[in-house]
């Protein structure tokens, strides 16, 4: 809140893409640009049996975020997605909202996720992360992990419009609402894509 430091030039952060002449093809997208601690990765590797594809889930974000009402899902909304026994799901939603889903098909590992470093180490061992637009989604993208983002009809500007990929995160796939508040078709399309994903892993 104090005076800005002395500088020869100053620039609003939102003007930087214009001033650096950033285009869609020039957006930095070299991933991974974050890497978890190898010892932590190996500890999680010992915890995951690998008998089924492993998928991390984040269905809601920080309720204090200004647009959380449009980006977060109620736990019952994702039930059609987890209604299967060929995937091991992991609850990555740290905080009270993570308590809202109690289902034997979703392994609750949040007690071990005391910081982003541990979450990153776990993600490194997962086959896929499915998340709303929240911090874990960006972490998975920065790690270069397979990532599916469930997006509201009017998402954050970095996701642009009418595209299923992300120039920021080459490993991400975007599942968008066709209209405001319409999550059912998003979950249905995600569940269908998960059928294909699981089948692909099974053939490896």
mmCIF file of C-alpha atoms in Angstrom:
data_model
loop_
_atom_site.group_PDB
_atom_site.id
_atom_site.type_symbol
_atom_site.label_atom_id
_atom_site.label_comp_id
_atom_site.label_asym_id
_atom_site.label_seq_id
_atom_site.Cartn_x
_atom_site.Cartn_y
_atom_site.Cartn_z
ATOM 1 C CA UNK A 1 0.000 0.000 0.000
ATOM 2 C CA UNK A 2 3.007 2.284 0.007
ATOM 3 C CA UNK A 3 4.370 4.367 -2.853
ATOM 4 C CA UNK A 4 5.692 2.438 -5.874
ATOM 5 C CA UNK A 5 9.454 1.968 -6.129
ATOM 6 C CA UNK A 6 11.481 4.269 -8.356
ATOM 7 C CA UNK A 7 11.462 3.078 -11.962
ATOM 8 C CA UNK A 8 12.173 4.398 -15.423
ATOM 9 C CA UNK A 9 9.012 2.829 -16.805
ATOM 10 C CA UNK A 10 5.846 1.337 -15.371
ATOM 11 C CA UNK A 11 3.167 -0.894 -16.853
ATOM 12 C CA UNK A 12 -0.140 -2.370 -15.785
ATOM 13 C CA UNK A 13 0.210 -6.151 -15.587
ATOM 14 C CA UNK A 14 -2.826 -6.593 -17.829
ATOM 15 C CA UNK A 15 -1.065 -4.593 -20.554
ATOM 16 C CA UNK A 16 2.012 -6.822 -20.643
ATOM 17 C CA UNK A 17 0.702 -9.195 -23.368
ATOM 18 C CA UNK A 18 0.155 -6.193 -25.663
ATOM 19 C CA UNK A 19 3.491 -4.581 -24.921
ATOM 20 C CA UNK A 20 5.397 -7.847 -25.336
ATOM 21 C CA UNK A 21 3.532 -8.536 -28.601
ATOM 22 C CA UNK A 22 2.228 -11.872 -27.338
ATOM 23 C CA UNK A 23 0.095 -13.727 -29.892
ATOM 24 C CA UNK A 24 -1.807 -17.010 -29.694
ATOM 25 C CA UNK A 25 1.138 -18.812 -31.250
ATOM 26 C CA UNK A 26 3.664 -17.070 -28.994
ATOM 27 C CA UNK A 27 2.032 -17.844 -25.650
ATOM 28 C CA UNK A 28 4.643 -19.591 -23.493
ATOM 29 C CA UNK A 29 3.649 -23.251 -23.318
ATOM 30 C CA UNK A 30 6.801 -25.181 -22.512
ATOM 31 C CA UNK A 31 5.745 -27.653 -19.851
ATOM 32 C CA UNK A 32 6.535 -28.896 -17.376
ATOM 33 C CA UNK A 33 7.928 -25.761 -15.805
ATOM 34 C CA UNK A 34 7.314 -27.094 -12.290
ATOM 35 C CA UNK A 35 8.775 -30.328 -10.973
ATOM 36 C CA UNK A 36 7.932 -32.093 -7.681
ATOM 37 C CA UNK A 37 10.521 -33.444 -5.298
ATOM 38 C CA UNK A 38 11.544 -36.917 -6.464
ATOM 39 C CA UNK A 39 11.508 -38.405 -2.959
ATOM 40 C CA UNK A 40 7.909 -37.241 -2.500
ATOM 41 C CA UNK A 41 6.993 -38.660 -5.898
ATOM 42 C CA UNK A 42 8.422 -42.035 -4.946
ATOM 43 C CA UNK A 43 6.545 -42.063 -1.640
ATOM 44 C CA UNK A 44 3.253 -41.530 -3.443
ATOM 45 C CA UNK A 45 4.209 -44.121 -6.032
ATOM 46 C CA UNK A 46 4.402 -46.680 -3.244
ATOM 47 C CA UNK A 47 0.880 -45.713 -2.093
ATOM 48 C CA UNK A 48 -0.805 -46.103 -5.497
ATOM 49 C CA UNK A 49 -1.266 -49.732 -6.498
ATOM 50 C CA UNK A 50 -1.734 -49.022 -10.200
ATOM 51 C CA UNK A 51 -4.286 -51.785 -10.730
ATOM 52 C CA UNK A 52 -6.770 -49.235 -12.095
ATOM 53 C CA UNK A 53 -6.299 -45.877 -13.828
ATOM 54 C CA UNK A 54 -5.859 -43.164 -11.188
ATOM 55 C CA UNK A 55 -7.780 -39.901 -11.502
ATOM 56 C CA UNK A 56 -7.645 -36.859 -9.217
ATOM 57 C CA UNK A 57 -10.871 -34.900 -8.694
ATOM 58 C CA UNK A 58 -11.495 -31.242 -7.848
ATOM 59 C CA UNK A 59 -15.149 -30.247 -8.242
ATOM 60 C CA UNK A 60 -15.112 -26.883 -6.464
ATOM 61 C CA UNK A 61 -12.846 -23.973 -5.675
ATOM 62 C CA UNK A 62 -12.439 -21.356 -2.978
ATOM 63 C CA UNK A 63 -15.938 -20.125 -2.063
ATOM 64 C CA UNK A 64 -14.501 -16.657 -1.485
ATOM 65 C CA UNK A 65 -13.548 -16.254 -5.143
ATOM 66 C CA UNK A 66 -15.736 -13.692 -6.916
ATOM 67 C CA UNK A 67 -16.969 -16.060 -9.644
ATOM 68 C CA UNK A 68 -17.075 -19.224 -7.592
ATOM 69 C CA UNK A 69 -20.859 -19.409 -7.984
ATOM 70 C CA UNK A 70 -20.403 -20.213 -11.669
ATOM 71 C CA UNK A 71 -17.277 -22.385 -11.640
ATOM 72 C CA UNK A 72 -17.941 -24.817 -8.752
ATOM 73 C CA UNK A 73 -20.149 -27.908 -8.785
ATOM 74 C CA UNK A 74 -22.235 -29.472 -6.064
ATOM 75 C CA UNK A 75 -20.890 -32.937 -5.142
ATOM 76 C CA UNK A 76 -24.045 -34.665 -6.385
ATOM 77 C CA UNK A 77 -23.463 -33.183 -9.839
ATOM 78 C CA UNK A 78 -20.323 -35.268 -10.385
ATOM 79 C CA UNK A 79 -21.895 -38.543 -9.239
ATOM 80 C CA UNK A 80 -22.501 -39.784 -12.826
ATOM 81 C CA UNK A 81 -18.786 -39.298 -13.455
ATOM 82 C CA UNK A 82 -17.614 -41.443 -10.548
ATOM 83 C CA UNK A 83 -20.281 -44.116 -10.944
ATOM 84 C CA UNK A 84 -17.827 -46.758 -12.124
ATOM 85 C CA UNK A 85 -15.477 -49.329 -10.613
ATOM 86 C CA UNK A 86 -12.703 -49.337 -13.213
ATOM 87 C CA UNK A 87 -11.087 -46.097 -11.993
ATOM 88 C CA UNK A 88 -9.462 -45.189 -8.681
ATOM 89 C CA UNK A 89 -10.494 -41.615 -7.926
ATOM 90 C CA UNK A 90 -8.609 -39.368 -5.497
ATOM 91 C CA UNK A 91 -10.153 -36.440 -3.637
ATOM 92 C CA UNK A 92 -7.790 -33.493 -4.185
ATOM 93 C CA UNK A 93 -10.194 -30.836 -2.878
ATOM 94 C CA UNK A 94 -8.385 -29.593 0.222
ATOM 95 C CA UNK A 95 -10.543 -27.694 2.703
ATOM 96 C CA UNK A 96 -14.075 -27.982 4.089
ATOM 97 C CA UNK A 97 -15.658 -28.412 0.673
ATOM 98 C CA UNK A 98 -13.742 -31.628 0.230
ATOM 99 C CA UNK A 99 -15.715 -33.033 3.159
ATOM 100 C CA UNK A 100 -18.942 -32.725 1.174
ATOM 101 C CA UNK A 101 -18.185 -35.842 -0.853
ATOM 102 C CA UNK A 102 -17.956 -39.098 1.048
ATOM 103 C CA UNK A 103 -17.949 -42.026 -1.340
ATOM 104 C CA UNK A 104 -15.952 -45.270 -1.184
ATOM 105 C CA UNK A 105 -15.100 -44.892 -4.867
ATOM 106 C CA UNK A 106 -13.146 -41.690 -4.102
ATOM 107 C CA UNK A 107 -10.048 -42.123 -1.952
ATOM 108 C CA UNK A 108 -9.635 -39.253 0.513
ATOM 109 C CA UNK A 109 -5.916 -38.425 0.690
ATOM 110 C CA UNK A 110 -6.278 -34.791 1.723
ATOM 111 C CA UNK A 111 -4.705 -35.332 5.135
ATOM 112 C CA UNK A 112 -1.418 -35.903 3.306
ATOM 113 C CA UNK A 113 -1.760 -32.853 1.062
ATOM 114 C CA UNK A 114 -0.472 -30.187 3.409
ATOM 115 C CA UNK A 115 0.979 -28.017 0.645
ATOM 116 C CA UNK A 116 1.146 -27.721 -3.132
ATOM 117 C CA UNK A 117 4.438 -29.628 -3.166
ATOM 118 C CA UNK A 118 2.714 -32.760 -1.885
ATOM 119 C CA UNK A 119 -0.205 -32.267 -4.270
ATOM 120 C CA UNK A 120 2.276 -31.969 -7.132
ATOM 121 C CA UNK A 121 4.033 -35.170 -6.075
ATOM 122 C CA UNK A 122 0.717 -37.031 -6.015
ATOM 123 C CA UNK A 123 -0.321 -35.600 -9.388
ATOM 124 C CA UNK A 124 2.927 -36.876 -10.861
ATOM 125 C CA UNK A 125 1.666 -40.386 -10.122
ATOM 126 C CA UNK A 126 -1.887 -39.909 -11.396
ATOM 127 C CA UNK A 127 -2.998 -40.825 -14.889
ATOM 128 C CA UNK A 128 -5.346 -37.845 -15.099
ATOM 129 C CA UNK A 129 -6.563 -34.801 -13.159
ATOM 130 C CA UNK A 130 -10.151 -33.605 -13.618
ATOM 131 C CA UNK A 131 -10.762 -30.186 -12.098
ATOM 132 C CA UNK A 132 -12.848 -27.063 -12.244
ATOM 133 C CA UNK A 133 -10.937 -23.841 -12.878
ATOM 134 C CA UNK A 134 -9.026 -23.658 -9.615
ATOM 135 C CA UNK A 135 -5.446 -23.764 -8.343
ATOM 136 C CA UNK A 136 -5.032 -27.563 -8.703
ATOM 137 C CA UNK A 137 -5.916 -27.294 -12.398
ATOM 138 C CA UNK A 138 -3.136 -24.777 -12.955
ATOM 139 C CA UNK A 139 -0.739 -26.894 -10.928
ATOM 140 C CA UNK A 140 -1.477 -29.954 -13.067
ATOM 141 C CA UNK A 141 -1.038 -27.886 -16.229
ATOM 142 C CA UNK A 142 2.290 -26.499 -15.016
ATOM 143 C CA UNK A 143 3.449 -30.046 -14.247
ATOM 144 C CA UNK A 144 2.507 -31.147 -17.754
ATOM 145 C CA UNK A 145 0.099 -33.783 -16.416
ATOM 146 C CA UNK A 146 -2.953 -34.954 -18.371
ATOM 147 C CA UNK A 147 -5.642 -32.463 -17.326
ATOM 148 C CA UNK A 148 -9.355 -32.040 -18.042
ATOM 149 C CA UNK A 149 -10.847 -28.705 -16.989
ATOM 150 C CA UNK A 150 -14.588 -28.357 -16.408
ATOM 151 C CA UNK A 151 -15.400 -24.808 -17.444
ATOM 152 C CA UNK A 152 -18.322 -22.474 -16.852
ATOM 153 C CA UNK A 153 -20.024 -20.846 -19.832
ATOM 154 C CA UNK A 154 -18.163 -17.566 -19.159
ATOM 155 C CA UNK A 155 -14.754 -18.719 -17.894
ATOM 156 C CA UNK A 156 -11.666 -16.780 -16.936
ATOM 157 C CA UNK A 157 -10.228 -14.982 -19.969
ATOM 158 C CA UNK A 158 -7.122 -17.182 -20.140
ATOM 159 C CA UNK A 159 -9.332 -20.049 -21.387
ATOM 160 C CA UNK A 160 -10.625 -17.966 -24.302
ATOM 161 C CA UNK A 161 -13.853 -19.115 -25.985
ATOM 162 C CA UNK A 162 -15.037 -21.969 -28.187
ATOM 163 C CA UNK A 163 -11.941 -24.118 -27.980
ATOM 164 C CA UNK A 164 -11.214 -27.444 -26.316
ATOM 165 C CA UNK A 165 -7.488 -26.937 -25.850
ATOM 166 C CA UNK A 166 -5.375 -24.457 -23.911
ATOM 167 C CA UNK A 167 -2.405 -22.604 -25.401
ATOM 168 C CA UNK A 168 -1.096 -22.207 -21.845
ATOM 169 C CA UNK A 169 -1.262 -25.898 -20.982
ATOM 170 C CA UNK A 170 -0.698 -28.253 -23.942
ATOM 171 C CA UNK A 171 -1.727 -31.287 -21.860
ATOM 172 C CA UNK A 172 -5.145 -29.816 -20.994
ATOM 173 C CA UNK A 173 -8.529 -30.580 -22.519
ATOM 174 C CA UNK A 174 -11.440 -28.209 -21.885
ATOM 175 C CA UNK A 175 -15.040 -29.284 -21.273
ATOM 176 C CA UNK A 176 -17.266 -26.205 -21.519
ATOM 177 C CA UNK A 177 -20.823 -25.488 -20.430
ATOM 178 C CA UNK A 178 -23.081 -24.972 -23.475
ATOM 179 C CA UNK A 179 -25.143 -22.457 -21.475
ATOM 180 C CA UNK A 180 -24.884 -20.811 -18.055
ATOM 181 C CA UNK A 181 -25.343 -23.257 -15.187
ATOM 182 C CA UNK A 182 -25.675 -26.310 -17.434
ATOM 183 C CA UNK A 183 -23.320 -28.878 -15.939
ATOM 184 C CA UNK A 184 -25.178 -32.090 -16.770
ATOM 185 C CA UNK A 185 -23.962 -32.282 -20.361
ATOM 186 C CA UNK A 186 -20.425 -31.349 -19.264
ATOM 187 C CA UNK A 187 -20.361 -34.293 -16.865
ATOM 188 C CA UNK A 188 -21.884 -36.593 -19.499
ATOM 189 C CA UNK A 189 -19.242 -35.651 -22.078
ATOM 190 C CA UNK A 190 -16.495 -36.003 -19.484
ATOM 191 C CA UNK A 191 -17.776 -39.448 -18.470
ATOM 192 C CA UNK A 192 -17.848 -40.557 -22.114
ATOM 193 C CA UNK A 193 -14.315 -39.265 -22.620
ATOM 194 C CA UNK A 194 -13.251 -41.135 -19.499
ATOM 195 C CA UNK A 195 -14.578 -44.363 -21.033
ATOM 196 C CA UNK A 196 -12.223 -43.830 -23.959
ATOM 197 C CA UNK A 197 -9.342 -42.775 -21.707
ATOM 198 C CA UNK A 198 -9.656 -45.879 -19.547
ATOM 199 C CA UNK A 199 -9.818 -48.077 -22.631
ATOM 200 C CA UNK A 200 -6.674 -46.485 -24.007
ATOM 201 C CA UNK A 201 -4.755 -47.080 -20.776
ATOM 202 C CA UNK A 202 -5.944 -50.675 -20.650
ATOM 203 C CA UNK A 203 -4.343 -51.306 -24.058
ATOM 204 C CA UNK A 204 -0.913 -50.097 -22.973
#
